[in-house]
Coordinates of C-alpha atoms and ligand atoms in Angstrom, one line a residue:
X1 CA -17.5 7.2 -29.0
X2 CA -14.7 10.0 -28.6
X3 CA -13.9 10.0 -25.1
X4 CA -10.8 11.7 -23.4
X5 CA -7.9 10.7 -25.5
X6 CA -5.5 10.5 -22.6
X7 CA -7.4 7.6 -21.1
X8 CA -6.5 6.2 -24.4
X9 CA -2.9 5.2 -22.9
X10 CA -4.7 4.4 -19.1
X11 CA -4.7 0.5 -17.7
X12 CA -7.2 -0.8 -15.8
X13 CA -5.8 -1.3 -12.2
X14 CA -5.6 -5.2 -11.5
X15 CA -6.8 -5.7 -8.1
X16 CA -5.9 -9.0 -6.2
X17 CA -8.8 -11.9 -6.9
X18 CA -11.6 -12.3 -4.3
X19 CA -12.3 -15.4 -3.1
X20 CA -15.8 -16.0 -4.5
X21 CA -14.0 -15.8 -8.0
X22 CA -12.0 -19.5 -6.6
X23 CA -15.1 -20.5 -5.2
X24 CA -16.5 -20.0 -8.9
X25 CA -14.0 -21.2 -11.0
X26 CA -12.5 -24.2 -9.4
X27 CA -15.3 -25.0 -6.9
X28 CA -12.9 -24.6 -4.0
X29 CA -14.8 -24.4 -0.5
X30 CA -14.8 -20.8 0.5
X31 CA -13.7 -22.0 3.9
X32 CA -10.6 -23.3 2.4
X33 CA -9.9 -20.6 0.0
X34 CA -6.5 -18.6 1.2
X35 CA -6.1 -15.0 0.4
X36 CA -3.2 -13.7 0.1
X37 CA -3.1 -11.4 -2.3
X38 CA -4.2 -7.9 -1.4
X39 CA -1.6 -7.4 1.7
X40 CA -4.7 -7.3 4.1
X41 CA -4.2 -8.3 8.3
X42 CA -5.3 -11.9 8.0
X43 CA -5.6 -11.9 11.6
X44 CA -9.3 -10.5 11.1
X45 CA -10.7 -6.9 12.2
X46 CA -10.8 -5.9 15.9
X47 CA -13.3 -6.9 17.6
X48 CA -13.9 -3.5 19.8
X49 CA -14.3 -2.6 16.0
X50 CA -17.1 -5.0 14.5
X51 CA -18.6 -4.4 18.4
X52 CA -19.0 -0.2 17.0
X53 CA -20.0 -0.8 13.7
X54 CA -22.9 -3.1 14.7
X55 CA -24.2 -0.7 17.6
X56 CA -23.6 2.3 14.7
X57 CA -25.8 -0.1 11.9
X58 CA -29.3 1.5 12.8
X59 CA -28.0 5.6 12.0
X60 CA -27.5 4.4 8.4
X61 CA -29.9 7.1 7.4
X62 CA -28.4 9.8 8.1
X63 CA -25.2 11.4 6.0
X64 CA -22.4 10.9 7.8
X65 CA -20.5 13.7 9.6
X66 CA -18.6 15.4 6.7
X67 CA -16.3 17.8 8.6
X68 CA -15.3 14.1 9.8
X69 CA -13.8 16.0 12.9
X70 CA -13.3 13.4 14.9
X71 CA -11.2 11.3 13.0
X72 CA -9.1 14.1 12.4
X73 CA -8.7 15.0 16.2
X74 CA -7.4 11.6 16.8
X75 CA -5.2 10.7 13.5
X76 CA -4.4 14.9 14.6
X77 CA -3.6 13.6 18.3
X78 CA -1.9 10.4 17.3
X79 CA 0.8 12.0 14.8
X80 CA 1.3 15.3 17.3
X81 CA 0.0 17.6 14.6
X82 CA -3.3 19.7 14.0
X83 CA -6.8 18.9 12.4
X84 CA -5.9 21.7 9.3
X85 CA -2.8 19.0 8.5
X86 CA -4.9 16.1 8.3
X87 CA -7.1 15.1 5.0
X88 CA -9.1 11.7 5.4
X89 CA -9.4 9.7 1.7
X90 CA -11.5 6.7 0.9
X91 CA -8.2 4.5 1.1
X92 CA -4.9 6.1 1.2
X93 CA -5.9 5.8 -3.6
X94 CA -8.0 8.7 -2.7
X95 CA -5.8 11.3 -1.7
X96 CA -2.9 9.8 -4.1
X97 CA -5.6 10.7 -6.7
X98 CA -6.2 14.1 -5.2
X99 CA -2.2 14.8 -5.0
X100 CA -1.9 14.1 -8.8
X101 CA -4.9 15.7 -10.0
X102 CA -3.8 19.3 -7.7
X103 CA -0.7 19.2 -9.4
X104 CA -0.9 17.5 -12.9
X105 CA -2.2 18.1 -16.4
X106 CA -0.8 17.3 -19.5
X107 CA 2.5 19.4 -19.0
X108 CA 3.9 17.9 -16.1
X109 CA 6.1 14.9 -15.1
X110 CA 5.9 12.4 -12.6
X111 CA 9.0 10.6 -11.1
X112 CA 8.9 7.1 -9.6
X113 CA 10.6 3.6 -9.0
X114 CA 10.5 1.2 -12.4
X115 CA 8.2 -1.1 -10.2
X116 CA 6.4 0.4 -7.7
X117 CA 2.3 0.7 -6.7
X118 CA 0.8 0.7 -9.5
X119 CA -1.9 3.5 -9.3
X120 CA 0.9 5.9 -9.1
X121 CA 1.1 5.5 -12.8
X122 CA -3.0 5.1 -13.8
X123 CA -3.6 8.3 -11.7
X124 CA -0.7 10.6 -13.8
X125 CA -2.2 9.0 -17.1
X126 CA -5.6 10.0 -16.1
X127 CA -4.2 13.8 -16.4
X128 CA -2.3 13.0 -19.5
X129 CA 1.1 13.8 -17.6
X130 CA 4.6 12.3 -18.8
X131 CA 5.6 9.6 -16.2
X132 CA 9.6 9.1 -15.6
X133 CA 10.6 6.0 -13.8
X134 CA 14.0 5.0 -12.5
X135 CA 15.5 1.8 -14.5
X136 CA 16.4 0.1 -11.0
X137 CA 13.1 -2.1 -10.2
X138 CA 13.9 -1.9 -6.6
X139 CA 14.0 2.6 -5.0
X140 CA 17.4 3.7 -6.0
X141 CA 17.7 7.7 -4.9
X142 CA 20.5 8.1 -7.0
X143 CA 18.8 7.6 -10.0
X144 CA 15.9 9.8 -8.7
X145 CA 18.3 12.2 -8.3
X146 CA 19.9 11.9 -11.9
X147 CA 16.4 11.7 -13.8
X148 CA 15.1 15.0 -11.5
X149 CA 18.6 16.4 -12.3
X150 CA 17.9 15.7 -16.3
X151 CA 14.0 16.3 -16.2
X152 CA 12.5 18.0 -13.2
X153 CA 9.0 16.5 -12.1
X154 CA 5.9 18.2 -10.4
X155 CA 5.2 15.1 -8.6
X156 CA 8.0 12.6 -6.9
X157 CA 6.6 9.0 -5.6
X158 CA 8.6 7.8 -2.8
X159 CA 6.7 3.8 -1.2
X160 CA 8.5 3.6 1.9
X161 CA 8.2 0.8 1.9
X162 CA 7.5 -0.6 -1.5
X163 CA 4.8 -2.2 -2.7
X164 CA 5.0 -4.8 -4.7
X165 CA 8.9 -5.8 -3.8
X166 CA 8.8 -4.9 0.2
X167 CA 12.2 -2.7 0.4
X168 CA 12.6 0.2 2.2
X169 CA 15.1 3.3 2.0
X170 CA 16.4 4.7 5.7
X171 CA 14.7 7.7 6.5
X172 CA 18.3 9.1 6.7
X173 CA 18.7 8.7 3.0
X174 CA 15.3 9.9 2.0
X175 CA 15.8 13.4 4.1
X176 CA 19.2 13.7 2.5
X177 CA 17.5 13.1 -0.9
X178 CA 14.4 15.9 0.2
X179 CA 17.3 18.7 0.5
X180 CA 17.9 18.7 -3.0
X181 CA 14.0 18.9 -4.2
X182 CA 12.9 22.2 -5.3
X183 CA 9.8 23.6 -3.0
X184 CA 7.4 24.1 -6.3
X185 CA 7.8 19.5 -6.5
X186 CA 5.4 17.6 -4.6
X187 CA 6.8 14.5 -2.4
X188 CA 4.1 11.9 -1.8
X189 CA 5.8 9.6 0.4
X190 CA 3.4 6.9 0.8
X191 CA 3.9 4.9 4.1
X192 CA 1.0 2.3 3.6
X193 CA 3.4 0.1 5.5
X194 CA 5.1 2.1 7.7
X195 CA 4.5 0.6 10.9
X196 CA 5.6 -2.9 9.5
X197 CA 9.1 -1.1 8.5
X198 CA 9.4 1.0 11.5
X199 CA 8.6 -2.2 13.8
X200 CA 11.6 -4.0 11.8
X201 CA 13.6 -1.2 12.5
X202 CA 14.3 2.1 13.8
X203 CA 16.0 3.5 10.5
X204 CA 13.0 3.6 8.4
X205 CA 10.7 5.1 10.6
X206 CA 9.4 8.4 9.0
X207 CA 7.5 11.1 11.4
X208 CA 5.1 12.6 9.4
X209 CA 5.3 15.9 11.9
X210 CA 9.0 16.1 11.4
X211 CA 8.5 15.6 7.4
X212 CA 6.3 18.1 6.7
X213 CA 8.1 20.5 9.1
X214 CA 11.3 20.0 7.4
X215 CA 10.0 19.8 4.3
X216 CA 6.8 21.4 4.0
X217 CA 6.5 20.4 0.3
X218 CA 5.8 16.5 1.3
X219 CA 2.9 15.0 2.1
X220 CA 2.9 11.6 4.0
X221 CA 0.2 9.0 3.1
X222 CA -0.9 6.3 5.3
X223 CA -4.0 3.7 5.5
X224 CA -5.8 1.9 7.5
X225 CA -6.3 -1.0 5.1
X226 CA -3.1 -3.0 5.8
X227 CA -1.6 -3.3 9.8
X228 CA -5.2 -1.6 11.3
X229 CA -7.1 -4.2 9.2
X230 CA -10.2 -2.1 7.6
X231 CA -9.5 -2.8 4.0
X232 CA -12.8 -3.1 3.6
X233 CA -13.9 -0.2 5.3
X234 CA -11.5 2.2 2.9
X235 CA -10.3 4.9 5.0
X236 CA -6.8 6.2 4.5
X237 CA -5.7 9.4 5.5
X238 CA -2.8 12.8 4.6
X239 CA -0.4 14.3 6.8
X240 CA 0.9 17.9 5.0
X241 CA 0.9 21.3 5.4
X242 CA -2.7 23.1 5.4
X243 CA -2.1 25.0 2.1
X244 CA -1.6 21.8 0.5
X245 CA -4.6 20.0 2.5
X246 CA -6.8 22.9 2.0
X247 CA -6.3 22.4 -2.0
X248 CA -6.9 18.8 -2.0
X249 CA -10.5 19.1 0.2
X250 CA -11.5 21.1 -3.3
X251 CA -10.8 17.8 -5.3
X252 CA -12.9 15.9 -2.6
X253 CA -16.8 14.4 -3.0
X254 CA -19.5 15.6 -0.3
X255 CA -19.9 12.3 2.5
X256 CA -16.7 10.8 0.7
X257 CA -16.3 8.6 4.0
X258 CA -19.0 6.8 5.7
X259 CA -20.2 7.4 8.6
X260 CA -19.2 3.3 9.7
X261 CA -16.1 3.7 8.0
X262 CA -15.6 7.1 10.3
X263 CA -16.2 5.1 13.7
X264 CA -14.5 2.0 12.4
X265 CA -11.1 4.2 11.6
X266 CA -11.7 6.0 15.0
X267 CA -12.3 2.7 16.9
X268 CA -9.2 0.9 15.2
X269 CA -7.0 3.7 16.6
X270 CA -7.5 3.0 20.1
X271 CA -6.5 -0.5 19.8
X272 CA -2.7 -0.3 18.9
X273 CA -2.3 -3.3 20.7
X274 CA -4.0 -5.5 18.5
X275 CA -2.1 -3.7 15.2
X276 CA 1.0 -4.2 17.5
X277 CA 0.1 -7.9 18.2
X278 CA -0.5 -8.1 14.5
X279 CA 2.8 -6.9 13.2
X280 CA 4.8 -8.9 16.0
X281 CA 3.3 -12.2 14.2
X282 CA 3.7 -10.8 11.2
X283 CA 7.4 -11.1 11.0
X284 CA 7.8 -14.4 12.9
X285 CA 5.8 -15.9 10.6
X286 CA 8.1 -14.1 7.5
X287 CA 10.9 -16.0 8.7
X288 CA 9.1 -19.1 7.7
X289 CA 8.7 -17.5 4.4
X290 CA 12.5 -16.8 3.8
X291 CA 13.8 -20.4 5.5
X292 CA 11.2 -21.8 2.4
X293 CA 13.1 -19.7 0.0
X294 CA 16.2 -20.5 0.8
X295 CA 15.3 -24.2 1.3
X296 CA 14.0 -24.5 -2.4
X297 CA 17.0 -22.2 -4.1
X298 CA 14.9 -19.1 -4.1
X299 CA 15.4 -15.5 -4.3
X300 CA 13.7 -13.2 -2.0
X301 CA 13.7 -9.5 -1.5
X302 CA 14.1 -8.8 2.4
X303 CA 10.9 -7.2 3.1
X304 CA 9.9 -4.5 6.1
X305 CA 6.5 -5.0 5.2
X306 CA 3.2 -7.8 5.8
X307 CA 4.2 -9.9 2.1
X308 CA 7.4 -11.0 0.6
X309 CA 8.2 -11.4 -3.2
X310 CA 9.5 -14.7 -4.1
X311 CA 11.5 -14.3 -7.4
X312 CA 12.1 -17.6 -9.2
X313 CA 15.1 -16.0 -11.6
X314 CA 15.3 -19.4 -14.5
X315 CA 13.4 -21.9 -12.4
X316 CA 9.8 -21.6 -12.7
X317 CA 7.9 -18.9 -14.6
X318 CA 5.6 -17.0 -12.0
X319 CA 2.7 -16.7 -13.8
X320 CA 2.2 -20.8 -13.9
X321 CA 3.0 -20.6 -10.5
X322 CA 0.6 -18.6 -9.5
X323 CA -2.0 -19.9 -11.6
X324 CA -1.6 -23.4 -10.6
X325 CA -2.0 -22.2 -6.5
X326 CA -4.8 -20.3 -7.7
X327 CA -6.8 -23.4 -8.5
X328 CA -5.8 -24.8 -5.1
X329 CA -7.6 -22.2 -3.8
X330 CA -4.4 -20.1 -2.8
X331 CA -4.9 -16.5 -3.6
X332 CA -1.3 -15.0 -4.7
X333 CA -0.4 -11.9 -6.7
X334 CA 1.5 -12.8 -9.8
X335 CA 4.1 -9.8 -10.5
X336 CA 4.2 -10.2 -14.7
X337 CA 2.9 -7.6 -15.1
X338 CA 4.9 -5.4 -13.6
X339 CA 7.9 -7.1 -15.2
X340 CA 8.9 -9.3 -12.8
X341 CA 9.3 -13.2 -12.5
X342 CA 7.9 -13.2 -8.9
X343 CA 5.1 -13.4 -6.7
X344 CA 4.0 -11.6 -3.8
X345 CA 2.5 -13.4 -0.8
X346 CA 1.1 -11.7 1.8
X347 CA 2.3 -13.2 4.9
X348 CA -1.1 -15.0 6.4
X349 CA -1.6 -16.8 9.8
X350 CA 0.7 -20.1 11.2
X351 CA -2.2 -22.2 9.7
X352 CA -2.6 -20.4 6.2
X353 CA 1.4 -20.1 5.9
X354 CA 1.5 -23.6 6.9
X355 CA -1.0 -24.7 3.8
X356 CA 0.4 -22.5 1.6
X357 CA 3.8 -24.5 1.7
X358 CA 2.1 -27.8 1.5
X359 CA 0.4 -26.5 -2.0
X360 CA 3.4 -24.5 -3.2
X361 CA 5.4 -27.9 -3.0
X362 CA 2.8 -29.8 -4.7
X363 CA 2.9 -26.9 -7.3
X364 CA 6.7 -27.0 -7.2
X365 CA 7.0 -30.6 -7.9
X366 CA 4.7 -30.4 -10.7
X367 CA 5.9 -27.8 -12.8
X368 CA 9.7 -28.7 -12.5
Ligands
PLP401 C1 -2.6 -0.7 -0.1 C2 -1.8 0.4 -0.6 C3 -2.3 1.7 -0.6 C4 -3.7 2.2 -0.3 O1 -4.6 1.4 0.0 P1 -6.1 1.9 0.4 O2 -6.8 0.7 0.7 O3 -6.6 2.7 -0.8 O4 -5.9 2.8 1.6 C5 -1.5 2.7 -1.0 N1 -0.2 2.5 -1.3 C6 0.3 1.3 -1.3 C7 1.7 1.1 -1.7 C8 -0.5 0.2 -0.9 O5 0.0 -1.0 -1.0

């Protein structure tokens, strides 16, 4: 069959493994299968959360509020902005798929880092655009600005921070970058782990009001899949100007968020202390990550988010690595694919990071 032909040069996005697919394959106990693949909280979902969505279970039959007003009061309320700046996605993908289909088709060009989140890429091939990446794997703005110089771009793809390698440019650097875009160029700055980098520190810490007021042709993503812990639930959400929300609610599906996805997003927002409590373990137990690394000879990239890529440079080949966890029943994201000889682990709980060294050494040993 004859279908689209620029889904001819489209991948199939690669999601992390689930842990019934170890619990198939190598008849691991699903109690001791350790995920750490898909960057989630492994500290679990709140439990004022899982408290709402049970007492919301019975209105399953009716559609769920599709002016989704009061999520957008409080994201609105939280980020000091107003309702008509706010768009609400299933997952943060949602609206990164709205921003590419509002200004894409088979004319245009899309800038990004060489290796960077990969739907950044699948969504511009969807609309047959040209994508333009920098050589540097890693965000290097001065070869953004030398490839915008040379080819213009209707879209720019900033991950602050980056997913999968974990570094973040300074905001400083970013706004200083912003002054030279032209106002017709759309700046998706995707902050699915923002409040890991601004926790780290100060410098990276992006204000979505203060973005879209200084440059009103950016749009700030964020999610509520990674430090608010409702991957599951997929809810993200779009801070921009209202002539650019207004044109992505045309791209968007009647009832696109559910009405327990609503109440668990509006729930998860009143308890910052748990996402605060979160994020505070998260980097003590990152340390232990980066004392492994440099115990066994490793490379790492110094992360400001909730994983760390291990890069094994001439030692071991990542894929083997990976593979040979997997079986263990640990849950890693190999990053081949993406042309690197690394893995990405999300950073898990004492006990899980505690296992996961155990079974990395045994791996270690064996493929030496
Ligand atoms: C996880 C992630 C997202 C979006 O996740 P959703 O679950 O769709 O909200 C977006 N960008 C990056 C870089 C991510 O890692």
């Amino acid at each position: 069959m004859q279908f689209n032909s620029v889904l001819e040069n489209v991948t199939t996005y690669e999601a992390g493994k689930p842990i019934e697919l170890v619990v198939r394959e190598f008849g691991v106990n699903p109690k001791d299968v350790i995920k750490l693949a898909s960057n989630e909280n492994p500290y679990g979902t709140s439990p004022k959360v899982v408290d709402k969505i049970q007492e919301l279970a019975k209105n399953m039959f009716i559609y769920p509020d599709d002016s989704m007003f009061e999520l957008k009061e409080a994201l609105a309320n939280k980020f000091d902005v107003t309702s008509s700046n706010v768009v609400i996605g299933s997952g943060s993908d949602q609206i990164l798929e709205f921003c590419v289909h509002a200004k894409c088709n088979e004319n245009s060009k899309i800038l990004m880092a060489k290796t960077t989140f990969a739907m950044y890429e699948i969504y511009g091939k969807q609309t047959g655009s040209t994508i333009i990446k920098t050589e540097s794997d890693t965000h290097n703005l001065e070869q953004f600005s030398k490839l915008y110089k040379e080819h213009g771009a209707d879209i720019i793809f900033l991950c602050l921070p980056n997913n999968p390698l974990g570094e973040c440019l300074d905001k400083d650097d970013v706004y200083e970058f912003l002054e030279t875009i032209d106002s017709e160029t759309l700046v998706v700055i995707d902050g699915a782990y923002q409040e890991y980098a601004s926790f780290k520190d100060e410098k990276k810490r992006i204000v979505p009001k203060n973005l879209i007021e200084t440059f009103p042709n950016c749009i700030y993503l964020g999610t509520f899949s990674k430090a608010y812990a409702l991957g599951g639930m997929r809810v993200g959400y779009g801070i921009a100007q209202p002539d650019i929300i207004q044109t992505l609610y045309k791209l968007r599906a009647p009832f696109n968020i559910t009405t327990l996805t609503l109440a668990a997003a509006i729930e998860a927002l009143k308890d910052e202390e748990f996402v605060n409590d979160c994020i505070a373990k998260n980097f003590e137990e990152m340390q232990r990550y980066e004392e492994y690394a440099k115990a066994k000879g490793f490379e790492y990239i110094d992360s400001y988010t909730n994983f760390i890529t291990l890069k094994f440079g001439d030692k071991y080949i990542s894929k083997q690595v990976a593979q040979e966890l997997l079986q263990k029943g640990v849950i890693v994201r190999d990053l081949t694919g993406y042309g690197v000889n690394a893995i990405r682990i999300t950073i898990g709980t004492q006990e899980q990071n505690s296992k996961v060294f155990a079974q990395l050494d045994e791996v270690l040993e064996k493929l030496k």
